[in-house]
Short mmCIF file of C-alpha atoms in Angstrom, two decimals:
data_model
loop_
_atom_site.label_atom_id
_atom_site.label_comp_id
_atom_site.label_asym_id
_atom_site.label_seq_id
_atom_site.Cartn_x
_atom_site.Cartn_y
_atom_site.Cartn_z
CA MET A 1 -8.36 36.41 -310.52
CA ALA A 2 -8.17 34.77 -307.09
CA THR A 3 -11.13 32.60 -306.09
CA GLN A 4 -13.22 33.53 -303.27
CA PRO A 5 -13.33 31.05 -300.40
CA VAL A 6 -16.62 29.14 -300.17
CA LYS A 7 -18.58 30.22 -297.16
CA THR A 8 -20.37 27.56 -295.06
CA ALA A 9 -22.75 27.81 -292.00
CA VAL A 10 -23.73 25.70 -289.24
CA TYR A 11 -27.37 24.70 -289.46
CA ARG A 12 -29.13 22.64 -286.62
CA TRP A 13 -31.99 20.28 -287.75
CA GLU A 14 -34.62 17.90 -286.54
CA GLY A 15 -36.17 15.02 -288.53
CA THR A 16 -36.97 11.36 -288.89
CA ASP A 17 -34.88 8.39 -290.15
CA LEU A 18 -36.15 5.50 -292.38
CA LYS A 19 -37.62 3.81 -289.34
CA GLY A 20 -39.38 6.99 -288.12
CA THR A 21 -37.17 7.56 -285.29
CA PRO A 22 -36.89 11.06 -284.13
CA VAL A 23 -33.16 12.45 -284.95
CA SER A 24 -31.38 15.75 -284.76
CA GLY A 25 -28.11 17.20 -285.14
CA GLU A 26 -25.84 19.84 -286.41
CA THR A 27 -24.21 19.99 -289.92
CA SER A 28 -22.05 22.42 -291.94
CA ALA A 29 -23.11 23.25 -295.49
CA GLN A 30 -23.13 26.16 -297.97
CA SER A 31 -26.97 26.65 -297.93
CA LEU A 32 -30.29 25.42 -296.46
CA ALA A 33 -31.04 23.37 -299.79
CA MET A 34 -27.55 21.63 -299.51
CA ILE A 35 -28.59 20.48 -295.82
CA ARG A 36 -31.82 18.98 -297.16
CA VAL A 37 -29.76 17.27 -299.85
CA GLN A 38 -27.38 15.69 -297.37
CA LEU A 39 -29.84 14.63 -295.07
CA ARG A 40 -31.95 12.95 -298.02
CA ARG A 41 -28.92 11.06 -298.97
CA GLN A 42 -28.70 9.60 -295.42
CA GLY A 43 -32.24 8.48 -295.45
CA ILE A 44 -33.46 11.36 -293.18
CA THR A 45 -36.81 13.30 -293.63
CA ALA A 46 -35.90 16.92 -292.52
CA GLY A 47 -38.32 18.64 -290.24
CA LYS A 48 -37.13 22.03 -288.68
CA ILE A 49 -33.77 23.60 -289.88
CA ARG A 50 -32.25 26.67 -288.33
CA ARG A 51 -29.01 28.38 -288.82
CA HIS A 52 -26.70 27.98 -285.73
CA SER A 53 -26.80 31.75 -284.93
CA ASP A 54 -30.73 31.49 -285.10
CA ARG A 55 -31.14 28.24 -283.21
CA GLU A 56 -32.84 28.29 -279.70
CA PRO A 57 -30.61 27.76 -276.81
CA ARG A 58 -30.33 24.02 -275.71
CA ARG A 59 -32.55 22.93 -272.90
CA GLY A 60 -31.43 20.26 -270.15
CA LYS A 61 -28.51 19.91 -267.86
CA SER A 62 -24.92 19.67 -269.18
CA ILE A 63 -23.56 16.22 -269.57
CA THR A 64 -21.32 15.06 -266.71
CA ALA A 65 -18.04 12.96 -266.93
CA LEU A 66 -20.15 10.18 -265.00
CA GLU A 67 -22.71 10.06 -267.69
CA ILE A 68 -19.92 9.59 -270.32
CA SER A 69 -18.49 6.88 -268.26
CA LEU A 70 -21.83 5.07 -268.00
CA PHE A 71 -22.25 5.37 -271.78
CA THR A 72 -18.98 3.98 -272.53
CA ARG A 73 -19.66 0.98 -269.90
CA GLN A 74 -23.15 0.35 -271.69
CA LEU A 75 -21.60 0.53 -275.00
CA ALA A 76 -18.73 -1.91 -274.32
CA THR A 77 -21.30 -4.41 -272.78
CA LEU A 78 -23.41 -4.28 -275.79
CA ILE A 79 -20.75 -4.74 -278.16
CA LYS A 80 -19.40 -7.68 -276.18
CA ALA A 81 -22.71 -9.23 -276.47
CA GLY A 82 -22.76 -9.05 -280.18
CA ILE A 83 -24.89 -6.36 -280.72
CA PRO A 84 -23.85 -4.12 -283.94
CA LEU A 85 -22.60 -0.65 -283.15
CA LEU A 86 -25.61 1.22 -284.80
CA GLN A 87 -28.13 -0.88 -282.72
CA ALA A 88 -26.20 -0.63 -279.52
CA LEU A 89 -26.18 3.29 -279.88
CA GLU A 90 -29.98 3.20 -280.46
CA VAL A 91 -30.72 0.94 -277.35
CA ILE A 92 -28.37 3.42 -275.24
CA ALA A 93 -30.15 6.48 -276.55
CA LYS A 94 -33.36 5.16 -275.71
CA GLY A 95 -32.14 4.26 -272.20
CA PHE A 96 -30.88 7.79 -271.26
CA GLU A 97 -33.48 9.92 -269.74
CA HIS A 98 -30.91 12.71 -269.83
CA LYS A 99 -32.28 14.65 -272.95
CA THR A 100 -29.03 16.03 -273.91
CA MET A 101 -26.79 12.75 -273.39
CA ARG A 102 -29.89 11.20 -275.75
CA GLN A 103 -29.30 13.70 -278.12
CA LEU A 104 -25.66 13.33 -278.03
CA VAL A 105 -25.89 9.44 -278.65
CA SER A 106 -28.37 10.05 -281.33
CA GLU A 107 -25.93 12.29 -283.21
CA LEU A 108 -23.18 9.84 -282.89
CA LYS A 109 -25.39 6.96 -284.49
CA LEU A 110 -26.30 9.50 -287.39
CA ASP A 111 -22.77 10.20 -288.02
CA ILE A 112 -21.69 6.61 -287.86
CA SER A 113 -24.54 5.45 -290.24
CA ALA A 114 -23.23 8.04 -292.69
CA GLY A 115 -20.11 5.83 -292.97
CA ILE A 116 -17.44 7.07 -290.53
CA ASN A 117 -16.22 4.97 -287.77
CA LEU A 118 -16.60 5.64 -284.00
CA ALA A 119 -13.42 7.27 -283.15
CA THR A 120 -14.01 9.72 -285.86
CA ALA A 121 -17.59 10.54 -284.81
CA LEU A 122 -16.29 10.92 -281.32
CA ARG A 123 -13.62 13.59 -282.42
CA LYS A 124 -16.39 15.61 -283.50
CA LYS A 125 -17.71 16.01 -279.92
CA PRO A 126 -14.48 17.39 -278.24
CA ALA A 127 -16.46 18.97 -275.47
CA HIS A 128 -17.65 15.57 -274.26
CA PHE A 129 -14.66 13.00 -275.65
CA ASP A 130 -11.12 14.41 -275.37
CA ALA A 131 -8.19 13.36 -277.59
CA LEU A 132 -6.92 10.52 -275.15
CA PHE A 133 -10.58 8.81 -275.42
CA CYS A 134 -10.77 9.10 -279.15
CA ASN A 135 -7.17 7.78 -279.35
CA LEU A 136 -7.86 4.56 -277.19
CA VAL A 137 -11.27 3.95 -279.19
CA ASP A 138 -9.29 4.31 -282.62
CA ALA A 139 -6.72 1.86 -281.22
CA GLY A 140 -9.44 -0.63 -280.19
CA GLU A 141 -11.27 -0.29 -283.66
CA GLN A 142 -8.07 -0.95 -285.39
CA ALA A 143 -7.18 -3.91 -283.36
CA GLY A 144 -10.78 -5.40 -283.61
CA ALA A 145 -11.14 -5.39 -279.98
CA LEU A 146 -13.49 -2.40 -279.40
CA ASP A 147 -15.38 -3.92 -276.54
CA VAL A 148 -12.13 -4.77 -274.51
CA VAL A 149 -10.66 -1.27 -274.91
CA LEU A 150 -14.30 0.40 -274.12
CA GLN A 151 -14.13 -1.70 -270.98
CA ARG A 152 -10.81 -0.26 -270.07
CA VAL A 153 -11.70 3.27 -270.96
CA ALA A 154 -14.78 2.90 -268.70
CA ALA A 155 -12.77 1.63 -265.85
CA TYR A 156 -10.18 4.41 -266.30
CA LYS A 157 -12.80 7.19 -266.34
CA GLU A 158 -14.57 5.70 -263.27
CA LYS A 159 -11.49 5.69 -261.35
CA THR A 160 -10.22 9.11 -262.65
CA GLU A 161 -13.45 10.50 -261.63
CA ALA A 162 -13.37 9.04 -258.17
CA LEU A 163 -9.93 10.28 -258.05
CA LYS A 164 -11.23 14.04 -258.75
CA LYS A 165 -14.10 13.60 -256.26
CA LYS A 166 -11.51 12.98 -253.50
CA ILE A 167 -9.66 16.13 -254.37
CA LYS A 168 -12.78 18.21 -254.60
CA LYS A 169 -13.91 16.79 -251.14
CA ALA A 170 -10.67 17.72 -249.48
CA MET A 171 -10.84 21.33 -251.00
CA THR A 172 -14.66 22.20 -251.02
CA TYR A 173 -15.26 21.64 -247.30
CA PRO A 174 -12.70 24.10 -245.82
CA ILE A 175 -13.21 26.68 -248.57
CA ALA A 176 -17.01 26.73 -248.04
CA VAL A 177 -16.69 26.95 -244.46
CA VAL A 178 -14.22 29.88 -244.70
CA LEU A 179 -16.44 31.67 -247.26
CA VAL A 180 -19.41 31.41 -244.74
CA ALA A 181 -17.22 32.80 -241.86
CA LEU A 182 -16.27 35.85 -244.11
CA VAL A 183 -19.94 36.45 -244.94
CA VAL A 184 -20.90 36.27 -241.25
CA SER A 185 -18.05 38.72 -240.40
CA ALA A 186 -19.01 41.08 -242.90
CA ILE A 187 -22.58 41.05 -241.83
CA LEU A 188 -21.49 41.83 -238.28
CA LEU A 189 -19.21 44.57 -239.33
CA ILE A 190 -22.20 46.27 -241.38
CA LYS A 191 -24.87 45.76 -239.24
CA VAL A 192 -24.08 45.11 -235.93
CA VAL A 193 -20.68 47.26 -235.24
CA PRO A 194 -22.24 50.53 -236.14
CA GLN A 195 -24.90 49.97 -233.22
CA PHE A 196 -22.31 49.49 -230.88
CA GLN A 197 -20.37 52.59 -232.35
CA GLY A 198 -23.35 54.67 -231.61
CA VAL A 199 -23.42 53.64 -227.96
CA PHE A 200 -19.82 54.19 -227.49
CA SER A 201 -19.91 57.76 -228.92
CA SER A 202 -22.11 58.89 -226.08
CA PHE A 203 -19.54 58.14 -223.47
CA ASP A 204 -16.36 60.41 -223.32
CA ALA A 205 -13.70 57.49 -223.17
CA GLN A 206 -10.86 56.32 -225.09
CA LEU A 207 -11.60 53.07 -226.78
CA PRO A 208 -9.18 50.31 -227.03
CA ALA A 209 -6.92 50.29 -230.24
CA PHE A 210 -8.50 46.76 -231.11
CA THR A 211 -12.30 48.10 -230.92
CA LEU A 212 -10.99 51.37 -233.10
CA ALA A 213 -9.40 49.18 -235.74
CA VAL A 214 -12.69 47.05 -236.07
CA ILE A 215 -14.73 50.24 -236.09
CA ALA A 216 -12.62 51.72 -238.96
CA LEU A 217 -12.89 48.37 -240.83
CA SER A 218 -16.62 48.64 -240.19
CA GLU A 219 -16.73 52.21 -241.84
CA MET A 220 -14.64 51.14 -244.81
CA LEU A 221 -17.01 48.45 -245.51
CA THR A 222 -20.34 50.36 -245.07
CA GLN A 223 -19.01 53.28 -247.37
CA HIS A 224 -17.02 51.28 -249.82
CA GLY A 225 -18.42 47.80 -249.49
CA ALA A 226 -20.01 47.66 -252.72
CA TRP A 227 -17.07 49.04 -254.59
CA LEU A 228 -14.66 46.41 -252.89
CA PHE A 229 -16.98 43.43 -253.77
CA GLY A 230 -17.36 44.58 -257.20
CA GLY A 231 -13.61 45.12 -257.44
CA GLY A 232 -12.73 41.92 -255.94
CA CYS A 233 -15.16 40.06 -258.19
CA LEU A 234 -13.65 41.76 -261.40
CA PHE A 235 -10.10 40.97 -260.10
CA PHE A 236 -10.92 37.27 -259.59
CA PHE A 237 -12.71 37.23 -263.11
CA ALA A 238 -9.89 38.89 -264.74
CA LEU A 239 -7.58 36.46 -263.09
CA GLY A 240 -9.40 33.57 -264.06
CA HIS A 241 -9.61 34.72 -267.89
CA ARG A 242 -5.65 35.26 -267.88
CA TYR A 243 -5.21 31.80 -266.31
CA LYS A 244 -7.03 30.24 -269.18
CA ARG A 245 -5.45 32.10 -271.75
CA SER A 246 -1.70 32.36 -270.27
CA GLU A 247 0.26 29.06 -270.40
CA ALA A 248 2.88 30.60 -268.39
CA LEU A 249 0.68 31.75 -265.56
CA ARG A 250 -0.79 28.17 -265.20
CA GLN A 251 2.62 26.75 -265.01
CA ARG A 252 3.58 29.23 -262.19
CA VAL A 253 0.39 28.59 -260.25
CA ASP A 254 0.95 24.62 -260.70
CA ARG A 255 4.40 24.99 -259.32
CA TRP A 256 3.37 27.09 -256.51
CA LEU A 257 0.55 24.80 -255.73
CA LEU A 258 2.84 21.70 -255.45
CA LYS A 259 5.07 23.67 -252.76
CA LEU A 260 2.18 24.15 -250.45
CA PRO A 261 1.89 21.86 -247.24
CA VAL A 262 -0.31 19.20 -247.57
CA ILE A 263 -2.04 20.34 -250.44
CA GLY A 264 1.00 20.05 -252.44
CA SER A 265 1.55 16.61 -251.43
CA LEU A 266 -2.16 15.73 -252.39
CA LEU A 267 -1.65 17.06 -255.84
CA ARG A 268 1.58 15.44 -256.43
CA LEU A 269 0.29 12.08 -255.49
CA SER A 270 -2.69 12.65 -257.55
CA ALA A 271 -0.71 13.53 -260.68
CA ILE A 272 1.40 10.28 -260.24
CA ALA A 273 -1.84 8.12 -260.03
CA ARG A 274 -3.26 9.88 -263.23
CA PHE A 275 0.00 9.34 -264.95
CA ALA A 276 0.26 5.64 -264.06
CA ARG A 277 -3.50 4.75 -264.71
CA THR A 278 -3.58 6.50 -268.15
CA LEU A 279 -0.38 5.02 -269.22
CA ALA A 280 -1.25 1.56 -268.21
CA THR A 281 -4.51 2.06 -269.91
CA THR A 282 -3.18 3.13 -273.12
CA LEU A 283 -0.49 0.54 -273.28
CA ALA A 284 -3.22 -2.18 -272.65
CA ALA A 285 -5.01 -0.79 -275.68
CA GLY A 286 -2.02 -1.41 -277.79
CA VAL A 287 -1.03 1.96 -278.24
CA PRO A 288 2.66 2.43 -279.10
CA LEU A 289 4.60 3.78 -276.03
CA LEU A 290 5.86 7.06 -277.45
CA GLU A 291 2.32 7.91 -278.64
CA ALA A 292 0.89 6.80 -275.31
CA LEU A 293 3.35 9.14 -273.75
CA ARG A 294 2.15 11.85 -275.76
CA ALA A 295 -1.42 11.43 -274.76
CA VAL A 296 -0.76 10.87 -271.09
CA ALA A 297 0.97 14.24 -270.66
CA GLY A 298 -2.18 16.19 -270.70
CA ALA A 299 -4.05 13.67 -268.38
CA THR A 300 -1.74 14.37 -265.37
CA GLY A 301 -3.60 17.57 -264.12
CA ASN A 302 -0.27 19.65 -263.63
CA HIS A 303 1.84 21.28 -266.00
CA VAL A 304 4.99 20.52 -264.01
CA TYR A 305 4.20 16.85 -264.65
CA LYS A 306 2.97 17.48 -268.09
CA GLU A 307 6.50 18.92 -268.83
CA ALA A 308 8.20 16.04 -267.15
CA VAL A 309 6.01 13.32 -269.21
CA LEU A 310 7.13 15.12 -272.24
CA ARG A 311 10.70 15.12 -271.26
CA LEU A 312 10.35 11.52 -270.48
CA GLN A 313 8.97 10.88 -274.01
CA GLN A 314 12.21 12.64 -275.60
CA HIS A 315 14.48 10.36 -273.45
CA VAL A 316 12.47 7.26 -274.54
CA ALA A 317 12.52 8.24 -278.25
CA THR A 318 16.32 8.28 -278.00
CA GLY A 319 16.39 4.71 -276.75
CA SER A 320 16.39 5.25 -272.92
CA GLN A 321 14.07 2.83 -270.71
CA ILE A 322 11.03 4.35 -269.28
CA HIS A 323 12.04 3.99 -265.63
CA VAL A 324 15.61 5.68 -266.40
CA ALA A 325 13.74 8.43 -268.02
CA MET A 326 11.44 8.74 -265.16
CA GLY A 327 14.38 9.12 -262.80
CA ALA A 328 15.87 11.68 -265.05
CA THR A 329 12.92 14.05 -264.87
CA GLY A 330 13.34 14.39 -261.10
CA VAL A 331 9.45 14.41 -260.07
CA PHE A 332 8.75 10.61 -259.94
CA PRO A 333 9.25 8.86 -256.42
CA GLY A 334 11.52 5.98 -256.26
CA MET A 335 8.68 3.30 -255.73
CA ALA A 336 7.03 4.46 -259.01
CA ILE A 337 10.27 4.20 -260.73
CA GLN A 338 11.32 0.88 -259.27
CA MET A 339 7.93 -0.79 -259.97
CA THR A 340 8.13 0.47 -263.53
CA ALA A 341 11.36 -1.10 -263.82
CA ILE A 342 9.90 -4.36 -262.59
CA GLY A 343 7.18 -4.22 -265.10
CA GLU A 344 9.80 -3.60 -268.01
CA GLU A 345 11.93 -6.42 -267.06
CA SER A 346 8.96 -8.82 -266.61
CA GLY A 347 7.29 -7.77 -269.70
CA THR A 348 4.03 -6.75 -267.71
CA LEU A 349 4.24 -2.75 -267.65
CA ASP A 350 0.83 -2.19 -267.88
CA ASP A 351 -0.32 -4.40 -264.89
CA MET A 352 2.60 -2.92 -262.93
CA LEU A 353 1.62 0.63 -263.76
CA ASN A 354 -2.16 -0.42 -262.69
CA HIS A 355 -0.51 -1.32 -259.28
CA VAL A 356 1.32 1.87 -259.10
CA ALA A 357 -1.75 3.69 -259.77
CA THR A 358 -3.85 1.79 -257.26
CA TYR A 359 -1.02 2.42 -254.52
CA TYR A 360 -0.94 6.01 -255.15
CA GLU A 361 -4.79 6.41 -255.07
CA SER A 362 -4.69 4.74 -251.78
CA GLU A 363 -2.29 7.35 -250.76
CA VAL A 364 -4.56 10.11 -251.84
CA ASP A 365 -7.41 8.53 -249.84
CA SER A 366 -5.14 8.53 -246.67
CA VAL A 367 -4.22 12.19 -247.31
CA VAL A 368 -7.60 13.18 -247.88
CA ASP A 369 -8.76 11.48 -244.59
CA ASN A 370 -5.66 13.29 -242.76
CA LEU A 371 -6.57 16.65 -244.28
CA THR A 372 -10.24 16.32 -243.30
CA THR A 373 -9.06 15.52 -239.87
CA LEU A 374 -6.54 18.50 -239.71
CA MET A 375 -9.01 20.85 -241.00
CA GLU A 376 -11.87 20.46 -238.60
CA PRO A 377 -9.88 22.00 -235.60
CA LEU A 378 -8.14 24.56 -237.87
CA ILE A 379 -11.56 25.77 -239.43
CA MET A 380 -12.92 26.00 -235.70
CA THR A 381 -9.90 28.04 -234.87
CA VAL A 382 -10.45 30.31 -238.06
CA LEU A 383 -14.09 30.87 -237.19
CA GLY A 384 -13.36 31.55 -233.26
CA VAL A 385 -10.71 34.22 -234.63
CA LEU A 386 -12.95 36.00 -236.90
CA VAL A 387 -16.34 35.98 -234.99
CA GLY A 388 -14.73 35.82 -231.56
CA GLY A 389 -12.47 38.67 -232.41
CA LEU A 390 -15.36 40.81 -233.51
CA VAL A 391 -17.26 40.03 -230.25
CA ILE A 392 -14.45 40.75 -227.96
CA ALA A 393 -13.69 43.91 -229.87
CA MET A 394 -17.16 45.31 -229.16
CA TYR A 395 -17.14 44.27 -225.51
CA LEU A 396 -13.88 45.61 -224.59
CA PRO A 397 -15.19 49.05 -224.09
CA ILE A 398 -18.17 47.77 -222.11
CA PHE A 399 -15.66 46.22 -219.54
CA LYS A 400 -14.46 50.00 -218.93
CA LEU A 401 -18.01 51.73 -218.56
CA GLY A 402 -17.66 51.32 -214.98
CA HIS A 403 -14.63 53.71 -214.93
CA VAL A 404 -16.43 56.40 -217.14
CA ILE A 405 -19.73 56.25 -215.15
#
């Protein structure tokens, strides 16, 4: 007779440790009694315990990447000062005003007090600490240089977030302005154009084709606007859901984005900067090259470059030098390849890759500034065409009213 699999559930609990400090967390167990036994072994007096499905929703804001960077920087500073890891986590937890972040650090402290290392505790929180972060911390723990690695990880995350902010800055402003222009145009078509249409209908005159087209668009939005808006929202929701689930669709979208003028150049420079910065950080932490390349592939932010890094890893595994393998992929510029070659020959690959990352991050800055300068007149043109076109369409018949009267 086959044995039945043991069923476990996730429980959320709150209690106090041996010092009387409030602690909380989540633990998997077969029953409520087992949870109490596990907590008692860890020196925790349990208070409230609830099943995962029965628990109340968490309050407070979600944890941002900048807060994770701050946590990493603080932890590195405290460990470098000679403070034990558990005490350092306790100090950091008390220093955070963010309730959810304070709870996250407390859970890490609890896991480590149970006997696991920091990297393993971080891997239990994949929503906040990705595989690259955990691997770097693991390498630092094994090398006995956790404070140095954490400093590098903090610097890496700060630079990465700064790069993301630059990309968002370049994208958000024009998209927001165009959306506002579309909303204003829709309001004019639904509320204002029908008023003009009532005036025009009292005159027996042929309206200009442009005006008739705008009136037809206004009638369509008035009669079917709710359906069109709902259908559009449903389409974009389905497209977003499909994008998350389909690897092939993400690859096609990423390839298409790289072909766009200006935007494609921005994304390409950003991917190269991320590749160089991430590889430099992993190599400086003592991670072997092949393992580092595997971790770097997912950090480029683009599937085209992810595939290129994985091919690069295969070439390096067969004995090729990394700069030769970079040239074989066909997606890295000559300057990045040459600087990597110099780093390999001089034995300072991580330092040279940091220089590569800094150079391409400055290029991203330049492209963002140029894009912002270019977008301002372009956005004004779009606004003029959308709003001005509607105004002209409504006033064209008025210019001909003299002939009718």
